[in-house]
N, CA, C and O atoms as a CHARMM CRD file, in Angstrom:
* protein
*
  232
    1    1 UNK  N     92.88700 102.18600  99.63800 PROA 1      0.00000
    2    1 UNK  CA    94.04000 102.05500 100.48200 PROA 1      0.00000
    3    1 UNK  C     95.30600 102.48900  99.73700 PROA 1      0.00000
    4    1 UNK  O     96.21600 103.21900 100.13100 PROA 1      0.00000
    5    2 UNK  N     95.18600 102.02400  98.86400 PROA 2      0.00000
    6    2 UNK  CA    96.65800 102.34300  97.82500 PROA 2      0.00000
    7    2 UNK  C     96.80900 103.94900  97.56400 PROA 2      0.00000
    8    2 UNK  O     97.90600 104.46300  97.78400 PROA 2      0.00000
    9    3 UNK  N     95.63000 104.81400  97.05800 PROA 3      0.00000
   10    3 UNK  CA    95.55200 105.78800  96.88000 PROA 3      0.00000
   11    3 UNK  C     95.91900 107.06000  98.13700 PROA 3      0.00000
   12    3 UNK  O     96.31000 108.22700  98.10600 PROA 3      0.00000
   13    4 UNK  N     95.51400 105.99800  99.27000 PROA 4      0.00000
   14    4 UNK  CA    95.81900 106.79100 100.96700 PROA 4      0.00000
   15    4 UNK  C     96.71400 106.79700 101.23500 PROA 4      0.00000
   16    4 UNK  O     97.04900 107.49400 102.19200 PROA 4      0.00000
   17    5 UNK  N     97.87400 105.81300 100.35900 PROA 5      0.00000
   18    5 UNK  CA    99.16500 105.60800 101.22200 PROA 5      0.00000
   19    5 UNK  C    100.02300 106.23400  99.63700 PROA 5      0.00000
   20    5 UNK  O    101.20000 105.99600  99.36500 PROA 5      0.00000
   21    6 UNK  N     99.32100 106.83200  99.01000 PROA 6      0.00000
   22    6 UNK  CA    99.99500 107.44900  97.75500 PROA 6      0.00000
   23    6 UNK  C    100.25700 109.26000  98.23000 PROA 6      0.00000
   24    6 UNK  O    101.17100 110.05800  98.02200 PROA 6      0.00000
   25    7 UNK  N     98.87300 109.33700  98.97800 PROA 7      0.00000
   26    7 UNK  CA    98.42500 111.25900  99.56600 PROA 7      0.00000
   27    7 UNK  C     99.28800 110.92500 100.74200 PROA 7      0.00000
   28    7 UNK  O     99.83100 111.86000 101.33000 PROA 7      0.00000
   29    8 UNK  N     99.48600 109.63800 101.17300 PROA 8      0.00000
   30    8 UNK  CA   100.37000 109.76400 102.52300 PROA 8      0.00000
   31    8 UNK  C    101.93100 110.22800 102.32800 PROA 8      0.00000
   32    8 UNK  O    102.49100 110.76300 103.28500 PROA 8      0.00000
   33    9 UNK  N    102.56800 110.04800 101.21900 PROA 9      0.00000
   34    9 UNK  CA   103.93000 109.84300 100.88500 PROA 9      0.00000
   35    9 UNK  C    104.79100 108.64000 100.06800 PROA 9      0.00000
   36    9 UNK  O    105.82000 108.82800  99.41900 PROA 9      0.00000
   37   10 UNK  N    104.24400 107.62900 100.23100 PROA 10     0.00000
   38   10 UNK  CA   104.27100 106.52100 100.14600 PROA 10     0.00000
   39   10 UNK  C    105.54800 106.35000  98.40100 PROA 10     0.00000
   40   10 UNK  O    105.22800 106.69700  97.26400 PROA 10     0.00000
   41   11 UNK  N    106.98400 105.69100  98.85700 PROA 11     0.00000
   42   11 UNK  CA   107.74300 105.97300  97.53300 PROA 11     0.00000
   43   11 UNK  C    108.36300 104.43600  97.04100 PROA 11     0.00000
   44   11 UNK  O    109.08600 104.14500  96.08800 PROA 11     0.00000
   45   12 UNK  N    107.73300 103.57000  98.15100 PROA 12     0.00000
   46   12 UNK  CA   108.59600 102.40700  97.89900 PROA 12     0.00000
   47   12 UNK  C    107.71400 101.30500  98.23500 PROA 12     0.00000
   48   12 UNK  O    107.29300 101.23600  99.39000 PROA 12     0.00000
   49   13 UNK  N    107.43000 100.56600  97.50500 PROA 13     0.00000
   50   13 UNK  CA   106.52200  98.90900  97.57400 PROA 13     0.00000
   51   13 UNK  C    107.23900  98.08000  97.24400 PROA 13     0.00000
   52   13 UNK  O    107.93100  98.21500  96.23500 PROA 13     0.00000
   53   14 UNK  N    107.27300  96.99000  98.00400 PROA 14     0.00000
   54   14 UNK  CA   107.81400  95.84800  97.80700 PROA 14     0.00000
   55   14 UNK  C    107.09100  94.91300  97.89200 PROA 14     0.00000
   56   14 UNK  O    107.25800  94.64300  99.08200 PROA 14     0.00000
   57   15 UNK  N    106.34500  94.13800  97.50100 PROA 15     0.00000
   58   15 UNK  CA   104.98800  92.84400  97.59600 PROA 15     0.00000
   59   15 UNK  C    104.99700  91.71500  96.87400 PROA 15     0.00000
   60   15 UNK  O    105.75700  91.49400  95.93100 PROA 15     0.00000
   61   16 UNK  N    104.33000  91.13300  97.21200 PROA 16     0.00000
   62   16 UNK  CA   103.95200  90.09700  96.37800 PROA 16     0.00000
   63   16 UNK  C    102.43200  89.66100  96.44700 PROA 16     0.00000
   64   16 UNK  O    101.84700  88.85000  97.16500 PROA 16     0.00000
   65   17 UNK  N    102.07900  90.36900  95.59400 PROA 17     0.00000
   66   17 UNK  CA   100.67600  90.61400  95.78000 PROA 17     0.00000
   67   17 UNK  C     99.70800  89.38600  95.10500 PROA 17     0.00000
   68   17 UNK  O     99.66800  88.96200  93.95000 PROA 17     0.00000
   69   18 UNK  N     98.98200  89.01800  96.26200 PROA 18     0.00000
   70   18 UNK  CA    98.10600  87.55500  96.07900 PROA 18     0.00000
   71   18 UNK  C     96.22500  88.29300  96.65000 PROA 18     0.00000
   72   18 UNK  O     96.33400  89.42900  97.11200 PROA 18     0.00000
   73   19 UNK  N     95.44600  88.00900  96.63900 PROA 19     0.00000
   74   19 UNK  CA    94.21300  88.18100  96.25100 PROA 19     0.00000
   75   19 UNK  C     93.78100  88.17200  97.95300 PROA 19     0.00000
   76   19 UNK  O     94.19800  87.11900  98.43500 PROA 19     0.00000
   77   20 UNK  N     93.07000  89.03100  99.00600 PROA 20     0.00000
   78   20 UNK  CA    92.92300  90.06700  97.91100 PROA 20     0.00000
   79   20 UNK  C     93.32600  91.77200  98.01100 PROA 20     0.00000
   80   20 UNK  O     92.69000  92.82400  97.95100 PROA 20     0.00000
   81   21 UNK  N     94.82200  91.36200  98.20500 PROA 21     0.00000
   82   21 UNK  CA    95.06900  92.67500  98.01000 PROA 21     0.00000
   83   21 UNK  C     96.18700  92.95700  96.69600 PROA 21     0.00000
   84   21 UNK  O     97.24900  93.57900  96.69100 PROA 21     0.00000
   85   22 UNK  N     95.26300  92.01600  95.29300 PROA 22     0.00000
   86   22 UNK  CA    96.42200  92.57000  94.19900 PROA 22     0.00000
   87   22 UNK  C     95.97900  93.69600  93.50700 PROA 22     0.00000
   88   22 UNK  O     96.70700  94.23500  92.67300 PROA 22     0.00000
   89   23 UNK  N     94.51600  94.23700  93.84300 PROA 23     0.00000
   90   23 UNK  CA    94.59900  95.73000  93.08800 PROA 23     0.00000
   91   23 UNK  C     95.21600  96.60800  93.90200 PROA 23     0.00000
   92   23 UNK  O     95.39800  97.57400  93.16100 PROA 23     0.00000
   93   24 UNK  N     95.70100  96.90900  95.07900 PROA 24     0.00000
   94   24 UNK  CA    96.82000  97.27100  95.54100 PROA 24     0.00000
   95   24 UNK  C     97.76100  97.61300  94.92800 PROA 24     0.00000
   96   24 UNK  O     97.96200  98.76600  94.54700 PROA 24     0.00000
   97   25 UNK  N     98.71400  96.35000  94.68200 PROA 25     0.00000
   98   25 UNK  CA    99.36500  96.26500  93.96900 PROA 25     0.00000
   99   25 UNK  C     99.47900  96.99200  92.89800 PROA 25     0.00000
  100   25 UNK  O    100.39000  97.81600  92.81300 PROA 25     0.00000
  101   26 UNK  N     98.43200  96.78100  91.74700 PROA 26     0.00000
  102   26 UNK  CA    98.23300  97.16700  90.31100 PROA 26     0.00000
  103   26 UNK  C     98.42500  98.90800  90.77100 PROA 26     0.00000
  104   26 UNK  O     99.25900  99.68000  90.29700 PROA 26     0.00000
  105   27 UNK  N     97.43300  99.20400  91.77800 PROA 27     0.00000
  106   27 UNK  CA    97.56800 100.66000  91.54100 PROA 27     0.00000
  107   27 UNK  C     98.84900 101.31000  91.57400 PROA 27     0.00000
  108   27 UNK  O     99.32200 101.94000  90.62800 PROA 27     0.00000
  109   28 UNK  N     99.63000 101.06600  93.17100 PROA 28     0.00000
  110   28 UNK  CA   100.88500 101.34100  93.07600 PROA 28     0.00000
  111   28 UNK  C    101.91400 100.54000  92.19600 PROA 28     0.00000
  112   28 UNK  O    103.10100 100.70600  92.47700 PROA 28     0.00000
  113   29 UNK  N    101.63800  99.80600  91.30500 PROA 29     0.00000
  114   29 UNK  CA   102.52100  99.20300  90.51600 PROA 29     0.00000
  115   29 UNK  C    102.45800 100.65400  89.25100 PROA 29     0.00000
  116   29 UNK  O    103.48300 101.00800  88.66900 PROA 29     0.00000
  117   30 UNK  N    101.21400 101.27600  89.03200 PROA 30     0.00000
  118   30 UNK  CA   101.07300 102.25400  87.78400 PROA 30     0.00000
  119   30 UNK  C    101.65000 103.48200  88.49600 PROA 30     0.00000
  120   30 UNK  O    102.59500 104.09300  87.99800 PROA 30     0.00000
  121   31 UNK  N    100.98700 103.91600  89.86900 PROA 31     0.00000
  122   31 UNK  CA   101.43400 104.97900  90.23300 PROA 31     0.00000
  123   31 UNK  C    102.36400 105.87500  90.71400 PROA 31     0.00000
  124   31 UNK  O    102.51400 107.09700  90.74100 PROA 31     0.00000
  125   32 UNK  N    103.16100 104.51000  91.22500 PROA 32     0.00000
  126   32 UNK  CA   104.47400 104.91400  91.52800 PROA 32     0.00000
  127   32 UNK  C    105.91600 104.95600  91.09600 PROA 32     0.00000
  128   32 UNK  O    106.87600 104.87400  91.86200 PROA 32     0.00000
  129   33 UNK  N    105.97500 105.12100  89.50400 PROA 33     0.00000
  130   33 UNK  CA   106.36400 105.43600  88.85900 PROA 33     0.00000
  131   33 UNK  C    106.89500 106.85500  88.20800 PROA 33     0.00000
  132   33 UNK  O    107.95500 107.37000  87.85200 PROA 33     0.00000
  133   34 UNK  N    105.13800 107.23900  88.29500 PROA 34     0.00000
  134   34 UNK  CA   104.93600 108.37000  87.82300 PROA 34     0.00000
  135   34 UNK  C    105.39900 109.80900  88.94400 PROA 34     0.00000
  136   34 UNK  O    105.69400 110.96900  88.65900 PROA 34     0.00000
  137   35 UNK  N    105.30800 109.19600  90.09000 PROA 35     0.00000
  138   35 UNK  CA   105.71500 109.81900  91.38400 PROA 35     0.00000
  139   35 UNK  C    107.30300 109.87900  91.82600 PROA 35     0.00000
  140   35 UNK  O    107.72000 110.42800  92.84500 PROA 35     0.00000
  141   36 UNK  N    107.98600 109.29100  90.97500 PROA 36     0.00000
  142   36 UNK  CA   109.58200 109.29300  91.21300 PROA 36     0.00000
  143   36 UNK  C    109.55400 107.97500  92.46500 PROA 36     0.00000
  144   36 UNK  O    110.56700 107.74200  93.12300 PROA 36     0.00000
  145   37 UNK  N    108.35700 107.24400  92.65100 PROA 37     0.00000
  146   37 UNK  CA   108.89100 106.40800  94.01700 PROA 37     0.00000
  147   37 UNK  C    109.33900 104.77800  92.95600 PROA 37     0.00000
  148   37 UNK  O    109.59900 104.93500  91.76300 PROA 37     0.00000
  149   38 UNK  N    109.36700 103.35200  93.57400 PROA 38     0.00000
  150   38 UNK  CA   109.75600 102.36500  93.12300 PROA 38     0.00000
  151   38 UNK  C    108.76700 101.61400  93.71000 PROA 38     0.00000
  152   38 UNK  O    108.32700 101.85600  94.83400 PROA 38     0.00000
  153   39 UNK  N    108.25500 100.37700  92.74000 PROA 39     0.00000
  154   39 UNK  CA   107.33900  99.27800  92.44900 PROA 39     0.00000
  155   39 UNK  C    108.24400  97.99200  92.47800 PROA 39     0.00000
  156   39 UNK  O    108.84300  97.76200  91.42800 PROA 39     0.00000
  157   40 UNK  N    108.43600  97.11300  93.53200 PROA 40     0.00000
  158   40 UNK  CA   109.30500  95.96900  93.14400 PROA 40     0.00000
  159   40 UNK  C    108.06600  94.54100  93.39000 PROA 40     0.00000
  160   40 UNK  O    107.55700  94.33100  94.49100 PROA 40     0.00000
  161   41 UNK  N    107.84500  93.93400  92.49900 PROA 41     0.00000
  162   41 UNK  CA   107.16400  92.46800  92.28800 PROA 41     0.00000
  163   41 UNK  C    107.78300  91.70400  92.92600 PROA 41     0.00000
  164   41 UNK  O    108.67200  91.24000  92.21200 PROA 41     0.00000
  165   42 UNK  N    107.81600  91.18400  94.19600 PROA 42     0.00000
  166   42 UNK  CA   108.73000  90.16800  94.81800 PROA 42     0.00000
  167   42 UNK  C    108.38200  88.62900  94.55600 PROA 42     0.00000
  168   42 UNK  O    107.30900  88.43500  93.98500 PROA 42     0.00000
  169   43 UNK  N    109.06900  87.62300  94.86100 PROA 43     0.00000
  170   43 UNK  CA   108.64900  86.63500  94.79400 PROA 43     0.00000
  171   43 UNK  C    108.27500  85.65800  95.72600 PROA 43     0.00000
  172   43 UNK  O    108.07200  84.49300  95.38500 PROA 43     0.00000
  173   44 UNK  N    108.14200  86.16700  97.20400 PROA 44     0.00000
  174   44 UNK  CA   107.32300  85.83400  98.15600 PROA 44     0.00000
  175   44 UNK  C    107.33400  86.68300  98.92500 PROA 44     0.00000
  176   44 UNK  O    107.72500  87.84200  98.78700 PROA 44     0.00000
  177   45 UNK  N    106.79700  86.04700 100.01500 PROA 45     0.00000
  178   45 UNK  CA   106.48500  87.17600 101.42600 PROA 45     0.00000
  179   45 UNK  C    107.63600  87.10200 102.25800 PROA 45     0.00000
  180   45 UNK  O    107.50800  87.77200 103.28200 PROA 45     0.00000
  181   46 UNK  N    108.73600  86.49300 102.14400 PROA 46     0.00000
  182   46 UNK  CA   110.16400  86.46800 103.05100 PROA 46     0.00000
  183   46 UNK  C    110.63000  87.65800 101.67800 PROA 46     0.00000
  184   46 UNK  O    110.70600  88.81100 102.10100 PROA 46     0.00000
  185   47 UNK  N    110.87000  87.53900 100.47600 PROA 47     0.00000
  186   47 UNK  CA   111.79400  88.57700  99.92400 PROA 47     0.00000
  187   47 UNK  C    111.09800  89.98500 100.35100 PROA 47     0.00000
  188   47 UNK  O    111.85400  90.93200 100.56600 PROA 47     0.00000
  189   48 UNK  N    110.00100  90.12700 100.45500 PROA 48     0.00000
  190   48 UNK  CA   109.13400  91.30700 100.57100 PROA 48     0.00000
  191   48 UNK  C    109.83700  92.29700 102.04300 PROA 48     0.00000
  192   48 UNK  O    110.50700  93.31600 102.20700 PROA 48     0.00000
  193   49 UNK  N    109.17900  91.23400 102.88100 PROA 49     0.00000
  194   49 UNK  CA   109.96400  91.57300 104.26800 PROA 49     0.00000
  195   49 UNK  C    110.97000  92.00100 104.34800 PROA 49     0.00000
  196   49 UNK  O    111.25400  93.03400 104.95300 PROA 49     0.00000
  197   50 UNK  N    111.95200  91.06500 103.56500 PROA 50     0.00000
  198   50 UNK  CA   113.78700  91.16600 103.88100 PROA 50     0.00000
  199   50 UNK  C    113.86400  93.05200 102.74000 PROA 50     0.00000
  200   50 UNK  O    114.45100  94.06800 103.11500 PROA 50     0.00000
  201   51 UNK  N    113.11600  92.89000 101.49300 PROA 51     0.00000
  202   51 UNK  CA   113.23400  94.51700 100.79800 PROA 51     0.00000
  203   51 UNK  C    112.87200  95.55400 101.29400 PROA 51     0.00000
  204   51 UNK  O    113.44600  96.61400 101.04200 PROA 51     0.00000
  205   52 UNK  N    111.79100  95.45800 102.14300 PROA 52     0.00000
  206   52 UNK  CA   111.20300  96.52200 102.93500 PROA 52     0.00000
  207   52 UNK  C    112.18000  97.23200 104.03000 PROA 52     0.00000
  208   52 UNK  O    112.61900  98.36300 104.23900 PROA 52     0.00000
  209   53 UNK  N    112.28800  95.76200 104.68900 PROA 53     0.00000
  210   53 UNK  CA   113.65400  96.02500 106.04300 PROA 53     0.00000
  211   53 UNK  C    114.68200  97.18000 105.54000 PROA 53     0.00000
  212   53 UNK  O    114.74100  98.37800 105.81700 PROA 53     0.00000
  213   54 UNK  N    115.61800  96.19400 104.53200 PROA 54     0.00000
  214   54 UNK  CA   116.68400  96.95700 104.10700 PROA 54     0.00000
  215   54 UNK  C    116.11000  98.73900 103.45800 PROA 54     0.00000
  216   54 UNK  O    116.80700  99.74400 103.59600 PROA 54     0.00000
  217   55 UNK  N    114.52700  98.72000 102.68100 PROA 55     0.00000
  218   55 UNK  CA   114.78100  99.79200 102.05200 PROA 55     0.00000
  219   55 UNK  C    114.56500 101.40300 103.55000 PROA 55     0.00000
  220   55 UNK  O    114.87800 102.59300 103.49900 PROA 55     0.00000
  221   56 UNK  N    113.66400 100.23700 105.05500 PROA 56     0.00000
  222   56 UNK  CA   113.74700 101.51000 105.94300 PROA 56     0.00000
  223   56 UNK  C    115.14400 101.98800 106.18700 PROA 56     0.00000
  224   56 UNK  O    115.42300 103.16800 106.39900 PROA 56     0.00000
  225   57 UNK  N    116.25100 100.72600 106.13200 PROA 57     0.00000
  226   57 UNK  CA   117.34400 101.67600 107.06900 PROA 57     0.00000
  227   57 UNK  C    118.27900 102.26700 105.82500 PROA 57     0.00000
  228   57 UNK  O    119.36600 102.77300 106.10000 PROA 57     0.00000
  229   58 UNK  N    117.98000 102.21400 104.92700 PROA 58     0.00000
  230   58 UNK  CA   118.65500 103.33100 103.99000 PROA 58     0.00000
  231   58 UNK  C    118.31400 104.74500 104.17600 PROA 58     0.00000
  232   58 UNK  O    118.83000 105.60400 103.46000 PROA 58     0.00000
């Protein structure tokens, strides 16, 4: 999944990744780096939401 939404475009994650989708995480935590996109570790599922929101309407 991570890798599909990497060939998709994919430049910005925001999560808080709990089991079991933390290799998710891990992947786009390594890969999207390397891609010029951003990896943010949130600290629940309300900050996740509220980062995502704000990062569509930029």
């Amino acid at each position: 999944m991570a890798y599909g939404a990497l060939d998709a475009g994919v430049n910005f994650f925001a999560g808080y990744p709990i089991t079991p989708s933390t290799e998710i995480a891990e992947i786009l935590a390594a890969e999207l780096p390397k891609r010029d996109g951003v990896f943010i570790q949130m600290e629940d599922e309300i900050a996740s939401i509220c980062a995502i929101t704000g990062a569509s309407l930029a």
